[in-house]
């Protein structure tokens, strides 16, 4: 129930997007037309726009970037053909989305990792959180579990043995600081920092909010063996679209790796 309003809004938005694109005569299913890619503004759209402005023309790729601020519409738009691909998510999130929505979206190539981090405007160290402190966490299934695993890795909580990518606060076995959890849409977590004691924030939303994960996070995910790399994805059957293949090649080029390193200074990590 906690995601019903968000999903309903996103589906309506997806419908509006479909109508808008149809009105403009866009046909993302034609391999002869432009490749329209749905993306989160930061860093995904920024990386795509770098490709569009600097690399795409040489490869004969007509690339169009559509920005979305939620984690649902890019997939619904990809599924219904309003866009030809998307770039915003990781594998555990996509697996959960496909299972719950009956979609068949598949990854094409992994591009980068945005380390999840714990941030606070009230304490300088995670250990300084007081008993009963309130921590905001994302409310979508995968990112909520990911946030709890981050807190567990730092020793703030202990999760029950065997919990996976659907962990919720009810799966906490030990909570020595008696932390309280405020479940919010992922995009809202950085905006909650003045109202809660700390918040676990996805890397893209941290950067959008002028937080520097490599510098400002009290606790930051390790990139080692991390399953949460973000990738380009398409509706199953479109993996061999020549436009998609061109974009996959460009997104994993030395030029893009350098762009990520120079622009994000460790807050976004190239995964190739």
PDB file of C-alpha atoms in Angstrom:
ATOM      1  CA  UNK A   1       0.000   0.000   0.000  1.00  0.00           C
ATOM      2  CA  UNK A   2       2.814   2.379   0.758  1.00  0.00           C
ATOM      3  CA  UNK A   3       3.673   2.817  -2.935  1.00  0.00           C
ATOM      4  CA  UNK A   4       0.133   2.906  -4.353  1.00  0.00           C
ATOM      5  CA  UNK A   5      -0.097   6.681  -4.708  1.00  0.00           C
ATOM      6  CA  UNK A   6       3.334   6.916  -6.274  1.00  0.00           C
ATOM      7  CA  UNK A   7       2.670   4.146  -8.766  1.00  0.00           C
ATOM      8  CA  UNK A   8      -0.728   5.562  -9.715  1.00  0.00           C
ATOM      9  CA  UNK A   9       0.775   8.995 -10.306  1.00  0.00           C
ATOM     10  CA  UNK A  10       3.614   7.501 -12.299  1.00  0.00           C
ATOM     11  CA  UNK A  11       1.300   5.447 -14.484  1.00  0.00           C
ATOM     12  CA  UNK A  12      -0.770   8.518 -15.231  1.00  0.00           C
ATOM     13  CA  UNK A  13       2.433  10.367 -16.059  1.00  0.00           C
ATOM     14  CA  UNK A  14       3.462   7.548 -18.357  1.00  0.00           C
ATOM     15  CA  UNK A  15       0.136   7.834 -20.150  1.00  0.00           C
ATOM     16  CA  UNK A  16       0.609  11.554 -20.555  1.00  0.00           C
ATOM     17  CA  UNK A  17       4.097  10.950 -21.883  1.00  0.00           C
ATOM     18  CA  UNK A  18       2.767   8.464 -24.432  1.00  0.00           C
ATOM     19  CA  UNK A  19       0.180  10.933 -25.667  1.00  0.00           C
ATOM     20  CA  UNK A  20       2.742  13.722 -25.798  1.00  0.00           C
ATOM     21  CA  UNK A  21       5.197  11.705 -27.824  1.00  0.00           C
ATOM     22  CA  UNK A  22       2.471  10.433 -30.155  1.00  0.00           C
ATOM     23  CA  UNK A  23       1.324  13.975 -30.754  1.00  0.00           C
ATOM     24  CA  UNK A  24       4.845  14.913 -31.756  1.00  0.00           C
ATOM     25  CA  UNK A  25       5.011  12.011 -34.184  1.00  0.00           C
ATOM     26  CA  UNK A  26       7.821  10.243 -32.297  1.00  0.00           C
ATOM     27  CA  UNK A  27       8.149   6.514 -32.939  1.00  0.00           C
ATOM     28  CA  UNK A  28      10.606   4.938 -30.526  1.00  0.00           C
ATOM     29  CA  UNK A  29       9.912   1.459 -31.939  1.00  0.00           C
ATOM     30  CA  UNK A  30      11.325   2.313 -35.364  1.00  0.00           C
ATOM     31  CA  UNK A  31      15.023   1.590 -35.658  1.00  0.00           C
ATOM     32  CA  UNK A  32      15.248   4.315 -38.295  1.00  0.00           C
ATOM     33  CA  UNK A  33      14.165   7.135 -35.991  1.00  0.00           C
ATOM     34  CA  UNK A  34      15.817   8.751 -32.959  1.00  0.00           C
ATOM     35  CA  UNK A  35      16.515   6.650 -29.899  1.00  0.00           C
ATOM     36  CA  UNK A  36      14.583   8.203 -27.019  1.00  0.00           C
ATOM     37  CA  UNK A  37      16.035   7.298 -23.620  1.00  0.00           C
ATOM     38  CA  UNK A  38      14.305   7.924 -20.281  1.00  0.00           C
ATOM     39  CA  UNK A  39      16.711   8.882 -17.512  1.00  0.00           C
ATOM     40  CA  UNK A  40      17.016  10.358 -14.041  1.00  0.00           C
ATOM     41  CA  UNK A  41      18.390  13.921 -14.276  1.00  0.00           C
ATOM     42  CA  UNK A  42      21.623  13.280 -12.345  1.00  0.00           C
ATOM     43  CA  UNK A  43      23.914  11.674 -13.274  1.00  0.00           C
ATOM     44  CA  UNK A  44      22.141   9.582 -15.932  1.00  0.00           C
ATOM     45  CA  UNK A  45      20.808  12.369 -18.162  1.00  0.00           C
ATOM     46  CA  UNK A  46      24.048  14.305 -17.734  1.00  0.00           C
ATOM     47  CA  UNK A  47      26.031  11.302 -18.968  1.00  0.00           C
ATOM     48  CA  UNK A  48      23.627  10.745 -21.850  1.00  0.00           C
ATOM     49  CA  UNK A  49      23.760  14.406 -22.832  1.00  0.00           C
ATOM     50  CA  UNK A  50      27.556  14.227 -22.849  1.00  0.00           C
ATOM     51  CA  UNK A  51      27.257  11.312 -25.285  1.00  0.00           C
ATOM     52  CA  UNK A  52      24.671  13.186 -27.345  1.00  0.00           C
ATOM     53  CA  UNK A  53      26.755  16.362 -27.572  1.00  0.00           C
ATOM     54  CA  UNK A  54      30.188  14.823 -28.048  1.00  0.00           C
ATOM     55  CA  UNK A  55      30.033  11.254 -29.371  1.00  0.00           C
ATOM     56  CA  UNK A  56      26.681  10.320 -30.913  1.00  0.00           C
ATOM     57  CA  UNK A  57      26.893  12.191 -34.220  1.00  0.00           C
ATOM     58  CA  UNK A  58      30.177  10.528 -35.170  1.00  0.00           C
ATOM     59  CA  UNK A  59      28.538   7.113 -34.612  1.00  0.00           C
ATOM     60  CA  UNK A  60      25.460   8.097 -36.620  1.00  0.00           C
ATOM     61  CA  UNK A  61      23.205   7.957 -33.552  1.00  0.00           C
ATOM     62  CA  UNK A  62      20.268  10.351 -33.172  1.00  0.00           C
ATOM     63  CA  UNK A  63      19.874  10.391 -29.384  1.00  0.00           C
ATOM     64  CA  UNK A  64      17.087  12.128 -27.461  1.00  0.00           C
ATOM     65  CA  UNK A  65      17.053  12.286 -23.652  1.00  0.00           C
ATOM     66  CA  UNK A  66      13.832  12.489 -21.598  1.00  0.00           C
ATOM     67  CA  UNK A  67      14.257  13.249 -17.891  1.00  0.00           C
ATOM     68  CA  UNK A  68      12.105  11.769 -15.117  1.00  0.00           C
ATOM     69  CA  UNK A  69      12.345  12.279 -11.366  1.00  0.00           C
ATOM     70  CA  UNK A  70      10.674   9.053 -10.236  1.00  0.00           C
ATOM     71  CA  UNK A  71      11.677   5.389 -10.410  1.00  0.00           C
ATOM     72  CA  UNK A  72       8.506   4.031 -12.051  1.00  0.00           C
ATOM     73  CA  UNK A  73       7.683   6.016 -15.187  1.00  0.00           C
ATOM     74  CA  UNK A  74      10.941   5.241 -17.050  1.00  0.00           C
ATOM     75  CA  UNK A  75      10.090   1.535 -16.917  1.00  0.00           C
ATOM     76  CA  UNK A  76       6.401   1.897 -17.785  1.00  0.00           C
ATOM     77  CA  UNK A  77       7.345   4.162 -20.699  1.00  0.00           C
ATOM     78  CA  UNK A  78       9.945   1.647 -21.907  1.00  0.00           C
ATOM     79  CA  UNK A  79       7.441  -1.200 -21.653  1.00  0.00           C
ATOM     80  CA  UNK A  80       4.727   0.600 -23.634  1.00  0.00           C
ATOM     81  CA  UNK A  81       7.136   1.886 -26.271  1.00  0.00           C
ATOM     82  CA  UNK A  82       6.877   5.592 -25.420  1.00  0.00           C
ATOM     83  CA  UNK A  83      10.671   5.522 -25.138  1.00  0.00           C
ATOM     84  CA  UNK A  84      13.157   3.110 -26.652  1.00  0.00           C
ATOM     85  CA  UNK A  85      15.337   2.566 -23.587  1.00  0.00           C
ATOM     86  CA  UNK A  86      15.993   3.805 -20.076  1.00  0.00           C
ATOM     87  CA  UNK A  87      19.007   4.458 -17.898  1.00  0.00           C
ATOM     88  CA  UNK A  88      18.377   4.903 -14.174  1.00  0.00           C
ATOM     89  CA  UNK A  89      18.224   1.592 -12.287  1.00  0.00           C
ATOM     90  CA  UNK A  90      20.065  -1.418 -10.877  1.00  0.00           C
ATOM     91  CA  UNK A  91      19.411  -5.153 -11.276  1.00  0.00           C
ATOM     92  CA  UNK A  92      17.699  -5.865  -7.923  1.00  0.00           C
ATOM     93  CA  UNK A  93      15.310  -2.965  -8.520  1.00  0.00           C
ATOM     94  CA  UNK A  94      14.556  -4.086 -12.085  1.00  0.00           C
ATOM     95  CA  UNK A  95      13.981  -7.693 -11.018  1.00  0.00           C
ATOM     96  CA  UNK A  96      11.517  -6.528  -8.366  1.00  0.00           C
ATOM     97  CA  UNK A  97       9.773  -4.162 -10.803  1.00  0.00           C
ATOM     98  CA  UNK A  98       9.370  -6.829 -13.492  1.00  0.00           C
ATOM     99  CA  UNK A  99       7.992  -9.294 -10.948  1.00  0.00           C
ATOM    100  CA  UNK A 100       5.435  -6.884  -9.519  1.00  0.00           C
ATOM    101  CA  UNK A 101       4.330  -5.274 -12.776  1.00  0.00           C
ATOM    102  CA  UNK A 102       4.482  -8.106 -15.285  1.00  0.00           C
ATOM    103  CA  UNK A 103       6.973  -6.219 -17.443  1.00  0.00           C
ATOM    104  CA  UNK A 104       9.858  -7.738 -19.387  1.00  0.00           C
ATOM    105  CA  UNK A 105      12.585  -5.115 -19.325  1.00  0.00           C
ATOM    106  CA  UNK A 106      16.172  -6.353 -19.542  1.00  0.00           C
ATOM    107  CA  UNK A 107      19.610  -4.813 -18.907  1.00  0.00           C
ATOM    108  CA  UNK A 108      21.933  -4.098 -21.825  1.00  0.00           C
ATOM    109  CA  UNK A 109      25.143  -2.744 -20.308  1.00  0.00           C
ATOM    110  CA  UNK A 110      26.179  -1.565 -16.834  1.00  0.00           C
ATOM    111  CA  UNK A 111      27.649   1.930 -16.794  1.00  0.00           C
ATOM    112  CA  UNK A 112      28.156   3.240 -13.262  1.00  0.00           C
ATOM    113  CA  UNK A 113      27.574   2.908  -9.528  1.00  0.00           C
ATOM    114  CA  UNK A 114      26.123   5.612  -7.295  1.00  0.00           C
ATOM    115  CA  UNK A 115      27.086   4.699  -3.735  1.00  0.00           C
ATOM    116  CA  UNK A 116      24.160   4.899  -1.306  1.00  0.00           C
ATOM    117  CA  UNK A 117      24.992   7.058   1.704  1.00  0.00           C
ATOM    118  CA  UNK A 118      23.805   8.103   5.166  1.00  0.00           C
ATOM    119  CA  UNK A 119      23.682  11.891   5.606  1.00  0.00           C
ATOM    120  CA  UNK A 120      22.809  14.231   8.446  1.00  0.00           C
ATOM    121  CA  UNK A 121      22.507  17.938   9.169  1.00  0.00           C
ATOM    122  CA  UNK A 122      22.627  17.234  12.906  1.00  0.00           C
ATOM    123  CA  UNK A 123      25.551  14.915  13.611  1.00  0.00           C
ATOM    124  CA  UNK A 124      29.046  14.535  12.189  1.00  0.00           C
ATOM    125  CA  UNK A 125      29.385  10.791  12.730  1.00  0.00           C
ATOM    126  CA  UNK A 126      26.916   7.936  12.572  1.00  0.00           C
ATOM    127  CA  UNK A 127      27.969   6.882  16.054  1.00  0.00           C
ATOM    128  CA  UNK A 128      26.725  10.253  17.363  1.00  0.00           C
ATOM    129  CA  UNK A 129      23.099   9.480  16.528  1.00  0.00           C
ATOM    130  CA  UNK A 130      21.149   9.563  19.791  1.00  0.00           C
ATOM    131  CA  UNK A 131      18.870   6.877  21.129  1.00  0.00           C
ATOM    132  CA  UNK A 132      15.490   7.142  19.424  1.00  0.00           C
ATOM    133  CA  UNK A 133      16.852   9.116  16.464  1.00  0.00           C
ATOM    134  CA  UNK A 134      14.717   9.180  13.328  1.00  0.00           C
ATOM    135  CA  UNK A 135      16.292   7.998  10.082  1.00  0.00           C
ATOM    136  CA  UNK A 136      14.594   8.525   6.702  1.00  0.00           C
ATOM    137  CA  UNK A 137      14.964   5.665   4.230  1.00  0.00           C
ATOM    138  CA  UNK A 138      13.648   5.093   0.675  1.00  0.00           C
ATOM    139  CA  UNK A 139      10.284   3.315   0.606  1.00  0.00           C
ATOM    140  CA  UNK A 140      10.650   1.289  -2.591  1.00  0.00           C
ATOM    141  CA  UNK A 141      11.376  -2.363  -1.915  1.00  0.00           C
ATOM    142  CA  UNK A 142      14.936  -2.695  -3.161  1.00  0.00           C
ATOM    143  CA  UNK A 143      16.300   0.657  -2.011  1.00  0.00           C
ATOM    144  CA  UNK A 144      14.756   0.218   1.426  1.00  0.00           C
ATOM    145  CA  UNK A 145      16.525  -3.123   1.829  1.00  0.00           C
ATOM    146  CA  UNK A 146      19.708  -1.585   0.471  1.00  0.00           C
ATOM    147  CA  UNK A 147      19.468   1.245   3.026  1.00  0.00           C
ATOM    148  CA  UNK A 148      18.976  -1.180   5.906  1.00  0.00           C
ATOM    149  CA  UNK A 149      21.946  -3.243   4.727  1.00  0.00           C
ATOM    150  CA  UNK A 150      24.054  -0.075   4.700  1.00  0.00           C
ATOM    151  CA  UNK A 151      23.093   0.687   8.313  1.00  0.00           C
ATOM    152  CA  UNK A 152      23.768  -2.926   9.264  1.00  0.00           C
ATOM    153  CA  UNK A 153      27.205  -2.844   7.633  1.00  0.00           C
ATOM    154  CA  UNK A 154      28.081   0.093   9.891  1.00  0.00           C
ATOM    155  CA  UNK A 155      26.796  -1.693  12.994  1.00  0.00           C
ATOM    156  CA  UNK A 156      23.867   0.638  13.642  1.00  0.00           C
ATOM    157  CA  UNK A 157      21.400  -2.255  13.362  1.00  0.00           C
ATOM    158  CA  UNK A 158      21.489  -6.023  12.880  1.00  0.00           C
ATOM    159  CA  UNK A 159      19.244  -7.693  10.340  1.00  0.00           C
ATOM    160  CA  UNK A 160      17.717 -11.134  10.707  1.00  0.00           C
ATOM    161  CA  UNK A 161      19.749 -13.898   9.093  1.00  0.00           C
ATOM    162  CA  UNK A 162      18.931 -14.557   5.449  1.00  0.00           C
ATOM    163  CA  UNK A 163      17.041 -11.364   4.635  1.00  0.00           C
ATOM    164  CA  UNK A 164      17.504 -10.323   1.023  1.00  0.00           C
ATOM    165  CA  UNK A 165      16.432  -7.505  -1.271  1.00  0.00           C
ATOM    166  CA  UNK A 166      12.984  -7.177   0.299  1.00  0.00           C
ATOM    167  CA  UNK A 167      14.099  -6.373   3.855  1.00  0.00           C
ATOM    168  CA  UNK A 168      11.998  -3.861   5.813  1.00  0.00           C
ATOM    169  CA  UNK A 169      12.333  -2.444   9.325  1.00  0.00           C
ATOM    170  CA  UNK A 170      10.382  -5.479  10.557  1.00  0.00           C
ATOM    171  CA  UNK A 171      13.422  -7.579   9.617  1.00  0.00           C
ATOM    172  CA  UNK A 172      15.667  -5.801  12.121  1.00  0.00           C
ATOM    173  CA  UNK A 173      16.891  -8.235  14.770  1.00  0.00           C
ATOM    174  CA  UNK A 174      18.805  -5.755  16.922  1.00  0.00           C
ATOM    175  CA  UNK A 175      18.424  -1.994  17.152  1.00  0.00           C
ATOM    176  CA  UNK A 176      20.691  -0.837  20.010  1.00  0.00           C
ATOM    177  CA  UNK A 177      19.997   2.866  19.410  1.00  0.00           C
ATOM    178  CA  UNK A 178      16.241   2.259  19.092  1.00  0.00           C
ATOM    179  CA  UNK A 179      16.296   4.075  15.751  1.00  0.00           C
ATOM    180  CA  UNK A 180      12.949   5.110  14.274  1.00  0.00           C
ATOM    181  CA  UNK A 181      12.484   4.840  10.521  1.00  0.00           C
ATOM    182  CA  UNK A 182      10.595   7.253   8.290  1.00  0.00           C
ATOM    183  CA  UNK A 183       9.815   5.642   4.921  1.00  0.00           C
ATOM    184  CA  UNK A 184       9.761   8.168   2.075  1.00  0.00           C
ATOM    185  CA  UNK A 185       9.844   8.188  -1.698  1.00  0.00           C
ATOM    186  CA  UNK A 186      13.535   8.077  -2.617  1.00  0.00           C
ATOM    187  CA  UNK A 187      13.490  11.572  -4.138  1.00  0.00           C
ATOM    188  CA  UNK A 188      12.201  13.012  -0.847  1.00  0.00           C
ATOM    189  CA  UNK A 189      14.964  11.670   1.396  1.00  0.00           C
ATOM    190  CA  UNK A 190      17.467  14.521   0.909  1.00  0.00           C
ATOM    191  CA  UNK A 191      14.690  17.066   1.445  1.00  0.00           C
ATOM    192  CA  UNK A 192      13.901  15.469   4.796  1.00  0.00           C
ATOM    193  CA  UNK A 193      17.317  16.198   6.319  1.00  0.00           C
ATOM    194  CA  UNK A 194      16.087  19.245   8.250  1.00  0.00           C
ATOM    195  CA  UNK A 195      13.227  17.230   9.746  1.00  0.00           C
ATOM    196  CA  UNK A 196      14.946  13.962  10.677  1.00  0.00           C
ATOM    197  CA  UNK A 197      18.196  13.102  12.408  1.00  0.00           C
ATOM    198  CA  UNK A 198      19.658  11.379   9.360  1.00  0.00           C
ATOM    199  CA  UNK A 199      18.614  10.047   5.969  1.00  0.00           C
ATOM    200  CA  UNK A 200      19.808   7.348   3.635  1.00  0.00           C
ATOM    201  CA  UNK A 201      19.954   8.926   0.170  1.00  0.00           C
ATOM    202  CA  UNK A 202      20.486   7.433  -3.268  1.00  0.00           C
ATOM    203  CA  UNK A 203      23.554   8.779  -5.028  1.00  0.00           C
ATOM    204  CA  UNK A 204      21.708  10.559  -7.834  1.00  0.00           C
ATOM    205  CA  UNK A 205      19.414  12.409  -5.428  1.00  0.00           C
ATOM    206  CA  UNK A 206      22.369  13.275  -3.190  1.00  0.00           C
ATOM    207  CA  UNK A 207      24.197  14.900  -6.087  1.00  0.00           C
ATOM    208  CA  UNK A 208      21.062  16.777  -7.185  1.00  0.00           C
ATOM    209  CA  UNK A 209      20.830  18.181  -3.637  1.00  0.00           C
ATOM    210  CA  UNK A 210      24.457  19.399  -3.653  1.00  0.00           C
ATOM    211  CA  UNK A 211      25.586  16.629  -1.331  1.00  0.00           C
ATOM    212  CA  UNK A 212      28.977  15.135  -2.145  1.00  0.00           C
ATOM    213  CA  UNK A 213      28.790  11.417  -1.349  1.00  0.00           C
ATOM    214  CA  UNK A 214      32.555  10.951  -1.236  1.00  0.00           C
ATOM    215  CA  UNK A 215      32.852  13.846   1.248  1.00  0.00           C
ATOM    216  CA  UNK A 216      29.540  14.390   3.049  1.00  0.00           C
ATOM    217  CA  UNK A 217      28.260  10.869   3.721  1.00  0.00           C
ATOM    218  CA  UNK A 218      28.560   9.597   7.293  1.00  0.00           C
ATOM    219  CA  UNK A 219      28.452   6.059   5.901  1.00  0.00           C
ATOM    220  CA  UNK A 220      28.941   5.164   2.233  1.00  0.00           C
ATOM    221  CA  UNK A 221      28.458   1.922   0.330  1.00  0.00           C
ATOM    222  CA  UNK A 222      31.574   0.097  -0.746  1.00  0.00           C
ATOM    223  CA  UNK A 223      31.886  -0.427  -4.522  1.00  0.00           C
ATOM    224  CA  UNK A 224      33.516  -3.825  -3.972  1.00  0.00           C
ATOM    225  CA  UNK A 225      31.311  -6.645  -5.321  1.00  0.00           C
ATOM    226  CA  UNK A 226      28.404  -4.215  -5.378  1.00  0.00           C
ATOM    227  CA  UNK A 227      25.295  -5.504  -7.252  1.00  0.00           C
ATOM    228  CA  UNK A 228      23.738  -2.063  -7.596  1.00  0.00           C
ATOM    229  CA  UNK A 229      25.443  -0.779 -10.747  1.00  0.00           C
ATOM    230  CA  UNK A 230      23.161   1.305 -12.972  1.00  0.00           C
ATOM    231  CA  UNK A 231      22.620   0.191 -16.548  1.00  0.00           C
ATOM    232  CA  UNK A 232      21.024   0.925 -19.893  1.00  0.00           C
ATOM    233  CA  UNK A 233      17.921  -1.240 -20.312  1.00  0.00           C
ATOM    234  CA  UNK A 234      15.294  -1.980 -22.957  1.00  0.00           C
ATOM    235  CA  UNK A 235      12.132  -3.997 -23.430  1.00  0.00           C
ATOM    236  CA  UNK A 236      13.058  -7.621 -24.095  1.00  0.00           C
ATOM    237  CA  UNK A 237      13.544  -8.172 -27.801  1.00  0.00           C
ATOM    238  CA  UNK A 238      15.093  -4.747 -28.427  1.00  0.00           C
ATOM    239  CA  UNK A 239      18.605  -5.640 -27.298  1.00  0.00           C
ATOM    240  CA  UNK A 240      19.770  -5.972 -30.911  1.00  0.00           C
ATOM    241  CA  UNK A 241      18.383  -2.622 -32.051  1.00  0.00           C
ATOM    242  CA  UNK A 242      21.408  -1.068 -33.806  1.00  0.00           C
ATOM    243  CA  UNK A 243      20.742   2.257 -32.071  1.00  0.00           C
ATOM    244  CA  UNK A 244      20.846   0.557 -28.675  1.00  0.00           C
ATOM    245  CA  UNK A 245      24.080  -1.207 -29.578  1.00  0.00           C
ATOM    246  CA  UNK A 246      25.651   2.091 -30.613  1.00  0.00           C
ATOM    247  CA  UNK A 247      24.593   3.751 -27.359  1.00  0.00           C
ATOM    248  CA  UNK A 248      25.861   0.818 -25.270  1.00  0.00           C
ATOM    249  CA  UNK A 249      29.244   1.100 -26.973  1.00  0.00           C
ATOM    250  CA  UNK A 250      29.427   4.851 -26.373  1.00  0.00           C
ATOM    251  CA  UNK A 251      28.319   4.615 -22.725  1.00  0.00           C
ATOM    252  CA  UNK A 252      31.223   2.274 -21.997  1.00  0.00           C
ATOM    253  CA  UNK A 253      33.831   4.223 -23.938  1.00  0.00           C
ATOM    254  CA  UNK A 254      37.049   5.714 -22.509  1.00  0.00           C
ATOM    255  CA  UNK A 255      35.593   9.168 -23.128  1.00  0.00           C
ATOM    256  CA  UNK A 256      32.607   8.500 -20.890  1.00  0.00           C
ATOM    257  CA  UNK A 257      34.790   6.969 -18.179  1.00  0.00           C
ATOM    258  CA  UNK A 258      36.914  10.134 -18.133  1.00  0.00           C
ATOM    259  CA  UNK A 259      33.789  12.314 -18.065  1.00  0.00           C
ATOM    260  CA  UNK A 260      32.463  10.427 -15.027  1.00  0.00           C
ATOM    261  CA  UNK A 261      35.796  10.625 -13.219  1.00  0.00           C
ATOM    262  CA  UNK A 262      36.287  14.329 -13.931  1.00  0.00           C
ATOM    263  CA  UNK A 263      32.733  15.509 -13.265  1.00  0.00           C
ATOM    264  CA  UNK A 264      31.789  13.453 -10.211  1.00  0.00           C
ATOM    265  CA  UNK A 265      35.129  13.048  -8.421  1.00  0.00           C
ATOM    266  CA  UNK A 266      34.289   9.731  -6.783  1.00  0.00           C
ATOM    267  CA  UNK A 267      30.602  10.408  -6.114  1.00  0.00           C
ATOM    268  CA  UNK A 268      29.781   8.340  -9.206  1.00  0.00           C
ATOM    269  CA  UNK A 269      32.028   5.420 -10.159  1.00  0.00           C
ATOM    270  CA  UNK A 270      32.383   3.979 -13.673  1.00  0.00           C
ATOM    271  CA  UNK A 271      31.591   0.254 -13.665  1.00  0.00           C
ATOM    272  CA  UNK A 272      33.478  -0.706 -16.814  1.00  0.00           C
TER     273      UNK A 272
END
